[in-house]
C-alpha cells in the first residue's frame, strides 16, 4: 500500500532561519507529489506540485521542493522563513493508476518565532 | 471562479438530528471529494464522485450519506452522528479523475453533541 512519511512532526524556527521539511513516500510507480499548507483556521492551499520534468519545483511564497526519485523523497525548503509561515504542512502523493486518491502524510506543524 | 465553496461554515447538531453539508464549484470539475479532518491530523478521504457517480467509498459508516445532484454540487447528509464524528469536513474538486491537483474548500466545522 502507498504511504507518505513526514519525519518532522513539530518544527520551531526563528524568523530568517532556513527550513527543510522531509517527506518520503512508498510507491514504485509513477507518482504525482504535492505539498499543501494549512494556516491556522484556514483551508488547505496548494504550495507546489510535481508531475514530471525538472525535479526542482518552485511554488508560492518562496517555497521549493526537490523530487529525488532514488530516495523516494520530496522535501520542502524555504531559505528564510517568516512568522507568517506558521502553519501545518502536509505532503501528499497520488499514484498515476488510481482514481485520484491523495495519500497524505501526518503533517508537520511549523512554528516561526518572531 | 476558481474556488470551492462550502456551507455552512459551522454546524452544531445533536445525535438525533438530520443535517446536510453542501459543497459547490463552478470550475467545470468532474471529480469531487469529501474528506474528514481532525485537529492536527491530515485529511482522511471519505468519498469520491467521478462524473456524478460514486467511485470510492472508504468504508464510511452509513450515517454519512453523500449525494451528487449535478456536476457542480456535492452534498453530505448526516444522520444519527456520534460525538467522535466532530471534525472539519472538507470538500475538494478536480478537473477530472486523471488530471491535475485538487482544490479544497474552507470546510465545515461540525460539532456533534
PDB file of C-alpha atoms in Angstrom:
ATOM      1  CA  UNK A   1       0.000   0.000   0.000  1.00  0.00           C
ATOM      2  CA  UNK A   2       1.090   3.535  -0.629  1.00  0.00           C
ATOM      3  CA  UNK A   3       2.173   5.606   2.327  1.00  0.00           C
ATOM      4  CA  UNK A   4       3.674   9.002   2.998  1.00  0.00           C
ATOM      5  CA  UNK A   5       6.003   9.736   5.880  1.00  0.00           C
ATOM      6  CA  UNK A   6       6.832  13.170   7.197  1.00  0.00           C
ATOM      7  CA  UNK A   7       9.758  12.972   9.567  1.00  0.00           C
ATOM      8  CA  UNK A   8       9.315  16.186  11.462  1.00  0.00           C
ATOM      9  CA  UNK A   9       6.128  16.465  13.471  1.00  0.00           C
ATOM     10  CA  UNK A  10       6.795  19.807  15.087  1.00  0.00           C
ATOM     11  CA  UNK A  11       9.406  22.309  13.978  1.00  0.00           C
ATOM     12  CA  UNK A  12      10.206  25.558  15.749  1.00  0.00           C
ATOM     13  CA  UNK A  13      12.330  28.147  13.969  1.00  0.00           C
ATOM     14  CA  UNK A  14      13.236  31.758  14.369  1.00  0.00           C
ATOM     15  CA  UNK A  15      12.473  34.206  11.600  1.00  0.00           C
ATOM     16  CA  UNK A  16      15.030  34.210   8.777  1.00  0.00           C
ATOM     17  CA  UNK A  17      16.098  30.646   9.541  1.00  0.00           C
ATOM     18  CA  UNK A  18      16.158  28.148   6.695  1.00  0.00           C
ATOM     19  CA  UNK A  19      13.538  25.425   6.524  1.00  0.00           C
ATOM     20  CA  UNK A  20      13.597  21.889   5.255  1.00  0.00           C
ATOM     21  CA  UNK A  21      10.711  19.506   5.874  1.00  0.00           C
ATOM     22  CA  UNK A  22      11.192  15.887   4.970  1.00  0.00           C
ATOM     23  CA  UNK A  23       8.742  13.772   3.016  1.00  0.00           C
ATOM     24  CA  UNK A  24       9.214  10.188   1.868  1.00  0.00           C
ATOM     25  CA  UNK A  25       6.712   8.022   0.075  1.00  0.00           C
ATOM     26  CA  UNK A  26       6.439   4.360  -0.672  1.00  0.00           C
ATOM     27  CA  UNK A  27       5.275   3.555  -4.173  1.00  0.00           C
ATOM     28  CA  UNK A  28       7.316   2.162  -7.008  1.00  0.00           C
ATOM     29  CA  UNK A  29       5.412   3.556  -9.950  1.00  0.00           C
ATOM     30  CA  UNK A  30       4.767   6.992 -11.364  1.00  0.00           C
ATOM     31  CA  UNK A  31       3.551   9.437  -8.757  1.00  0.00           C
ATOM     32  CA  UNK A  32       2.309  12.971  -8.535  1.00  0.00           C
ATOM     33  CA  UNK A  33       3.591  14.805  -5.459  1.00  0.00           C
ATOM     34  CA  UNK A  34       2.155  17.756  -3.585  1.00  0.00           C
ATOM     35  CA  UNK A  35       2.794  19.989  -0.635  1.00  0.00           C
ATOM     36  CA  UNK A  36      -0.235  21.628   0.943  1.00  0.00           C
ATOM     37  CA  UNK A  37      -0.255  24.268   3.678  1.00  0.00           C
ATOM     38  CA  UNK A  38      -2.999  24.942   6.188  1.00  0.00           C
ATOM     39  CA  UNK A  39      -2.731  28.241   8.043  1.00  0.00           C
ATOM     40  CA  UNK A  40      -4.457  28.436  11.433  1.00  0.00           C
ATOM     41  CA  UNK A  41      -8.202  28.388  10.923  1.00  0.00           C
ATOM     42  CA  UNK A  42      -7.915  28.291   7.162  1.00  0.00           C
ATOM     43  CA  UNK A  43      -8.353  25.729   4.435  1.00  0.00           C
ATOM     44  CA  UNK A  44      -5.778  23.661   2.639  1.00  0.00           C
ATOM     45  CA  UNK A  45      -3.855  25.507  -0.034  1.00  0.00           C
ATOM     46  CA  UNK A  46      -1.532  24.048  -2.610  1.00  0.00           C
ATOM     47  CA  UNK A  47       2.067  25.207  -2.170  1.00  0.00           C
ATOM     48  CA  UNK A  48       3.563  23.297  -5.059  1.00  0.00           C
ATOM     49  CA  UNK A  49       3.302  20.126  -7.071  1.00  0.00           C
ATOM     50  CA  UNK A  50       5.455  17.794  -9.091  1.00  0.00           C
ATOM     51  CA  UNK A  51       4.139  15.800 -12.031  1.00  0.00           C
ATOM     52  CA  UNK A  52       7.143  15.401 -14.316  1.00  0.00           C
ATOM     53  CA  UNK A  53      10.126  17.281 -15.718  1.00  0.00           C
ATOM     54  CA  UNK A  54      12.507  19.379 -13.652  1.00  0.00           C
ATOM     55  CA  UNK A  55      12.736  17.714 -10.235  1.00  0.00           C
ATOM     56  CA  UNK A  56      13.281  21.072  -8.551  1.00  0.00           C
ATOM     57  CA  UNK A  57       9.868  22.645  -8.237  1.00  0.00           C
ATOM     58  CA  UNK A  58       9.172  26.209  -7.218  1.00  0.00           C
ATOM     59  CA  UNK A  59       5.938  27.081  -5.512  1.00  0.00           C
ATOM     60  CA  UNK A  60       4.206  30.038  -3.973  1.00  0.00           C
ATOM     61  CA  UNK A  61       5.554  32.210  -1.148  1.00  0.00           C
ATOM     62  CA  UNK A  62       9.196  31.331  -1.824  1.00  0.00           C
ATOM     63  CA  UNK A  63       8.832  27.594  -1.208  1.00  0.00           C
ATOM     64  CA  UNK A  64      10.513  24.957  -3.329  1.00  0.00           C
ATOM     65  CA  UNK A  65      10.776  21.184  -3.252  1.00  0.00           C
ATOM     66  CA  UNK A  66      13.096  18.659  -4.810  1.00  0.00           C
ATOM     67  CA  UNK A  67      11.943  15.304  -6.095  1.00  0.00           C
ATOM     68  CA  UNK A  68      14.647  12.672  -5.677  1.00  0.00           C
ATOM     69  CA  UNK A  69      13.323   9.509  -7.265  1.00  0.00           C
ATOM     70  CA  UNK A  70      16.095   7.260  -5.987  1.00  0.00           C
ATOM     71  CA  UNK A  71      15.334   8.294  -2.420  1.00  0.00           C
ATOM     72  CA  UNK A  72      11.534   8.380  -2.823  1.00  0.00           C
ATOM     73  CA  UNK A  73      11.700  11.842  -1.329  1.00  0.00           C
ATOM     74  CA  UNK A  74      10.072  15.205  -1.939  1.00  0.00           C
ATOM     75  CA  UNK A  75      11.457  17.571   0.677  1.00  0.00           C
ATOM     76  CA  UNK A  76      10.127  21.086   1.099  1.00  0.00           C
ATOM     77  CA  UNK A  77      12.533  24.000   1.526  1.00  0.00           C
ATOM     78  CA  UNK A  78      12.496  27.715   2.109  1.00  0.00           C
ATOM     79  CA  UNK A  79      15.704  29.736   2.536  1.00  0.00           C
ATOM     80  CA  UNK A  80      14.304  32.234   5.031  1.00  0.00           C
ATOM     81  CA  UNK A  81      11.064  31.710   6.930  1.00  0.00           C
ATOM     82  CA  UNK A  82       8.745  34.409   8.182  1.00  0.00           C
ATOM     83  CA  UNK A  83       6.395  34.497  11.141  1.00  0.00           C
ATOM     84  CA  UNK A  84       3.503  34.247   8.659  1.00  0.00           C
ATOM     85  CA  UNK A  85       4.739  30.789   7.585  1.00  0.00           C
ATOM     86  CA  UNK A  86       3.484  29.388  10.878  1.00  0.00           C
ATOM     87  CA  UNK A  87       1.108  26.645   9.723  1.00  0.00           C
ATOM     88  CA  UNK A  88       0.541  22.945   9.261  1.00  0.00           C
ATOM     89  CA  UNK A  89       2.307  21.448   6.228  1.00  0.00           C
ATOM     90  CA  UNK A  90       1.130  18.273   4.511  1.00  0.00           C
ATOM     91  CA  UNK A  91       2.945  16.239   1.918  1.00  0.00           C
ATOM     92  CA  UNK A  92       0.700  14.156  -0.350  1.00  0.00           C
ATOM     93  CA  UNK A  93       1.165  11.633  -3.108  1.00  0.00           C
ATOM     94  CA  UNK A  94      -1.135  10.379  -5.796  1.00  0.00           C
ATOM     95  CA  UNK A  95      -0.285   7.371  -7.887  1.00  0.00           C
ATOM     96  CA  UNK A  96      -0.988   7.560 -11.583  1.00  0.00           C
ATOM     97  CA  UNK A  97      -3.137   4.465 -11.765  1.00  0.00           C
ATOM     98  CA  UNK A  98      -5.906   5.212  -9.296  1.00  0.00           C
ATOM     99  CA  UNK A  99      -8.949   7.421  -9.229  1.00  0.00           C
ATOM    100  CA  UNK A 100      -7.164  10.500  -7.996  1.00  0.00           C
ATOM    101  CA  UNK A 101      -6.929   9.437  -4.400  1.00  0.00           C
ATOM    102  CA  UNK A 102      -4.464  11.519  -2.412  1.00  0.00           C
ATOM    103  CA  UNK A 103      -2.447   9.923   0.364  1.00  0.00           C
ATOM    104  CA  UNK A 104      -1.416  12.495   2.952  1.00  0.00           C
ATOM    105  CA  UNK A 105       1.457  12.417   5.374  1.00  0.00           C
ATOM    106  CA  UNK A 106       0.767  13.058   9.048  1.00  0.00           C
ATOM    107  CA  UNK A 107       1.686  16.698   8.742  1.00  0.00           C
ATOM    108  CA  UNK A 108       4.337  18.953  10.218  1.00  0.00           C
ATOM    109  CA  UNK A 109       3.479  21.834  12.493  1.00  0.00           C
ATOM    110  CA  UNK A 110       5.798  24.742  11.806  1.00  0.00           C
ATOM    111  CA  UNK A 111       6.048  27.448  14.409  1.00  0.00           C
ATOM    112  CA  UNK A 112       8.082  30.508  13.488  1.00  0.00           C
ATOM    113  CA  UNK A 113       9.072  32.771  16.342  1.00  0.00           C
ATOM    114  CA  UNK A 114       9.307  36.499  15.557  1.00  0.00           C
TER     115      UNK A 114
ATOM    116  CA  UNK B   1     -14.390  31.398 -10.460  1.00  0.00           C
ATOM    117  CA  UNK B   2     -11.595  29.251  -9.074  1.00  0.00           C
ATOM    118  CA  UNK B   3     -12.891  28.252  -5.717  1.00  0.00           C
ATOM    119  CA  UNK B   4     -14.783  25.576  -3.892  1.00  0.00           C
ATOM    120  CA  UNK B   5     -17.427  26.870  -1.509  1.00  0.00           C
ATOM    121  CA  UNK B   6     -18.888  25.050   1.444  1.00  0.00           C
ATOM    122  CA  UNK B   7     -21.881  25.776   3.638  1.00  0.00           C
ATOM    123  CA  UNK B   8     -22.422  26.085   6.479  1.00  0.00           C
ATOM    124  CA  UNK B   9     -19.092  27.168   7.964  1.00  0.00           C
ATOM    125  CA  UNK B  10     -20.038  25.825  11.373  1.00  0.00           C
ATOM    126  CA  UNK B  11     -22.667  23.302  12.390  1.00  0.00           C
ATOM    127  CA  UNK B  12     -23.676  22.056  15.808  1.00  0.00           C
ATOM    128  CA  UNK B  13     -26.047  19.114  15.911  1.00  0.00           C
ATOM    129  CA  UNK B  14     -27.420  16.588  18.329  1.00  0.00           C
ATOM    130  CA  UNK B  15     -27.066  12.853  17.853  1.00  0.00           C
ATOM    131  CA  UNK B  16     -30.678  12.529  16.704  1.00  0.00           C
ATOM    132  CA  UNK B  17     -30.593  15.383  14.214  1.00  0.00           C
ATOM    133  CA  UNK B  18     -30.510  15.185  10.438  1.00  0.00           C
ATOM    134  CA  UNK B  19     -28.443  17.809   8.674  1.00  0.00           C
ATOM    135  CA  UNK B  20     -26.673  18.297   5.368  1.00  0.00           C
ATOM    136  CA  UNK B  21     -23.390  19.815   4.277  1.00  0.00           C
ATOM    137  CA  UNK B  22     -23.177  21.470   0.905  1.00  0.00           C
ATOM    138  CA  UNK B  23     -20.269  21.929  -1.482  1.00  0.00           C
ATOM    139  CA  UNK B  24     -20.255  23.805  -4.750  1.00  0.00           C
ATOM    140  CA  UNK B  25     -17.757  24.509  -7.521  1.00  0.00           C
ATOM    141  CA  UNK B  26     -18.154  26.220 -10.861  1.00  0.00           C
ATOM    142  CA  UNK B  27     -14.836  25.317 -12.410  1.00  0.00           C
ATOM    143  CA  UNK B  28     -16.291  22.537 -14.544  1.00  0.00           C
ATOM    144  CA  UNK B  29     -14.508  19.925 -12.464  1.00  0.00           C
ATOM    145  CA  UNK B  30     -15.897  16.425 -12.809  1.00  0.00           C
ATOM    146  CA  UNK B  31     -14.347  14.798  -9.751  1.00  0.00           C
ATOM    147  CA  UNK B  32     -15.461  15.795  -6.267  1.00  0.00           C
ATOM    148  CA  UNK B  33     -14.332  14.573  -2.871  1.00  0.00           C
ATOM    149  CA  UNK B  34     -15.357  14.546   0.768  1.00  0.00           C
ATOM    150  CA  UNK B  35     -12.667  14.428   3.451  1.00  0.00           C
ATOM    151  CA  UNK B  36     -12.804  14.391   7.230  1.00  0.00           C
ATOM    152  CA  UNK B  37     -10.068  16.157   9.165  1.00  0.00           C
ATOM    153  CA  UNK B  38      -9.436  16.017  12.884  1.00  0.00           C
ATOM    154  CA  UNK B  39      -7.306  18.667  14.572  1.00  0.00           C
ATOM    155  CA  UNK B  40      -3.602  18.456  13.737  1.00  0.00           C
ATOM    156  CA  UNK B  41      -4.236  15.411  11.540  1.00  0.00           C
ATOM    157  CA  UNK B  42      -4.216  15.002   7.762  1.00  0.00           C
ATOM    158  CA  UNK B  43      -7.456  14.857   5.820  1.00  0.00           C
ATOM    159  CA  UNK B  44      -8.942  11.382   5.521  1.00  0.00           C
ATOM    160  CA  UNK B  45     -10.735  10.553   2.314  1.00  0.00           C
ATOM    161  CA  UNK B  46     -14.377   9.591   2.704  1.00  0.00           C
ATOM    162  CA  UNK B  47     -15.956   9.601  -0.762  1.00  0.00           C
ATOM    163  CA  UNK B  48     -15.050  10.288  -4.373  1.00  0.00           C
ATOM    164  CA  UNK B  49     -17.517  11.183  -7.088  1.00  0.00           C
ATOM    165  CA  UNK B  50     -16.479  10.980 -10.701  1.00  0.00           C
ATOM    166  CA  UNK B  51     -18.866  12.339 -13.333  1.00  0.00           C
ATOM    167  CA  UNK B  52     -21.627  12.414 -10.721  1.00  0.00           C
ATOM    168  CA  UNK B  53     -21.185   8.749  -9.861  1.00  0.00           C
ATOM    169  CA  UNK B  54     -19.822   7.463  -6.583  1.00  0.00           C
ATOM    170  CA  UNK B  55     -16.486   5.835  -7.371  1.00  0.00           C
ATOM    171  CA  UNK B  56     -14.894   5.458  -3.939  1.00  0.00           C
ATOM    172  CA  UNK B  57     -16.428   4.914  -0.516  1.00  0.00           C
ATOM    173  CA  UNK B  58     -13.688   4.475   2.051  1.00  0.00           C
ATOM    174  CA  UNK B  59     -15.802   2.217   4.271  1.00  0.00           C
ATOM    175  CA  UNK B  60     -17.590   5.212   5.717  1.00  0.00           C
ATOM    176  CA  UNK B  61     -20.439   4.451   8.181  1.00  0.00           C
ATOM    177  CA  UNK B  62     -23.906   4.706   6.683  1.00  0.00           C
ATOM    178  CA  UNK B  63     -24.769   7.625   8.974  1.00  0.00           C
ATOM    179  CA  UNK B  64     -22.875   9.641   6.337  1.00  0.00           C
ATOM    180  CA  UNK B  65     -24.671   9.674   3.004  1.00  0.00           C
ATOM    181  CA  UNK B  66     -23.190  11.531   0.027  1.00  0.00           C
ATOM    182  CA  UNK B  67     -25.141  12.845  -2.902  1.00  0.00           C
ATOM    183  CA  UNK B  68     -24.088  14.477  -6.153  1.00  0.00           C
ATOM    184  CA  UNK B  69     -27.189  16.078  -7.722  1.00  0.00           C
ATOM    185  CA  UNK B  70     -25.210  17.612 -10.582  1.00  0.00           C
ATOM    186  CA  UNK B  71     -21.665  18.236 -11.686  1.00  0.00           C
ATOM    187  CA  UNK B  72     -21.331  21.414  -9.602  1.00  0.00           C
ATOM    188  CA  UNK B  73     -22.866  20.289  -6.367  1.00  0.00           C
ATOM    189  CA  UNK B  74     -21.948  17.755  -3.718  1.00  0.00           C
ATOM    190  CA  UNK B  75     -23.901  17.127  -0.535  1.00  0.00           C
ATOM    191  CA  UNK B  76     -23.164  15.130   2.570  1.00  0.00           C
ATOM    192  CA  UNK B  77     -26.247  14.086   4.507  1.00  0.00           C
ATOM    193  CA  UNK B  78     -25.759  13.427   8.193  1.00  0.00           C
ATOM    194  CA  UNK B  79     -27.997  11.381  10.455  1.00  0.00           C
ATOM    195  CA  UNK B  80     -27.555   9.900  13.910  1.00  0.00           C
ATOM    196  CA  UNK B  81     -23.970  11.037  14.238  1.00  0.00           C
ATOM    197  CA  UNK B  82     -21.744  10.357  17.209  1.00  0.00           C
ATOM    198  CA  UNK B  83     -19.646  12.874  19.155  1.00  0.00           C
ATOM    199  CA  UNK B  84     -16.496  11.328  17.657  1.00  0.00           C
ATOM    200  CA  UNK B  85     -17.743  12.468  14.242  1.00  0.00           C
ATOM    201  CA  UNK B  86     -16.997  16.044  15.269  1.00  0.00           C
ATOM    202  CA  UNK B  87     -14.371  17.286  12.823  1.00  0.00           C
ATOM    203  CA  UNK B  88     -13.695  19.600   9.906  1.00  0.00           C
ATOM    204  CA  UNK B  89     -15.355  18.268   6.768  1.00  0.00           C
ATOM    205  CA  UNK B  90     -13.571  19.278   3.609  1.00  0.00           C
ATOM    206  CA  UNK B  91     -14.806  19.176   0.075  1.00  0.00           C
ATOM    207  CA  UNK B  92     -12.443  19.167  -2.878  1.00  0.00           C
ATOM    208  CA  UNK B  93     -12.744  19.082  -6.626  1.00  0.00           C
ATOM    209  CA  UNK B  94     -10.500  18.205  -9.522  1.00  0.00           C
ATOM    210  CA  UNK B  95     -10.759  18.776 -13.260  1.00  0.00           C
ATOM    211  CA  UNK B  96     -11.270  15.086 -13.802  1.00  0.00           C
ATOM    212  CA  UNK B  97     -10.144  11.935 -12.135  1.00  0.00           C
ATOM    213  CA  UNK B  98      -6.921  11.792 -14.111  1.00  0.00           C
ATOM    214  CA  UNK B  99      -5.984  15.442 -14.092  1.00  0.00           C
ATOM    215  CA  UNK B 100      -4.165  17.939 -12.009  1.00  0.00           C
ATOM    216  CA  UNK B 101      -4.441  18.948  -8.386  1.00  0.00           C
ATOM    217  CA  UNK B 102      -7.381  19.039  -6.042  1.00  0.00           C
ATOM    218  CA  UNK B 103      -8.828  22.354  -4.951  1.00  0.00           C
ATOM    219  CA  UNK B 104     -10.067  22.346  -1.389  1.00  0.00           C
ATOM    220  CA  UNK B 105     -12.948  24.263   0.110  1.00  0.00           C
ATOM    221  CA  UNK B 106     -12.729  26.005   3.501  1.00  0.00           C
ATOM    222  CA  UNK B 107     -14.564  23.207   5.247  1.00  0.00           C
ATOM    223  CA  UNK B 108     -17.500  22.890   7.600  1.00  0.00           C
ATOM    224  CA  UNK B 109     -16.610  22.682  11.292  1.00  0.00           C
ATOM    225  CA  UNK B 110     -19.029  20.095  12.678  1.00  0.00           C
ATOM    226  CA  UNK B 111     -19.697  19.573  16.368  1.00  0.00           C
ATOM    227  CA  UNK B 112     -21.892  16.683  17.468  1.00  0.00           C
ATOM    228  CA  UNK B 113     -23.263  16.992  20.987  1.00  0.00           C
TER     229      UNK B 113
END
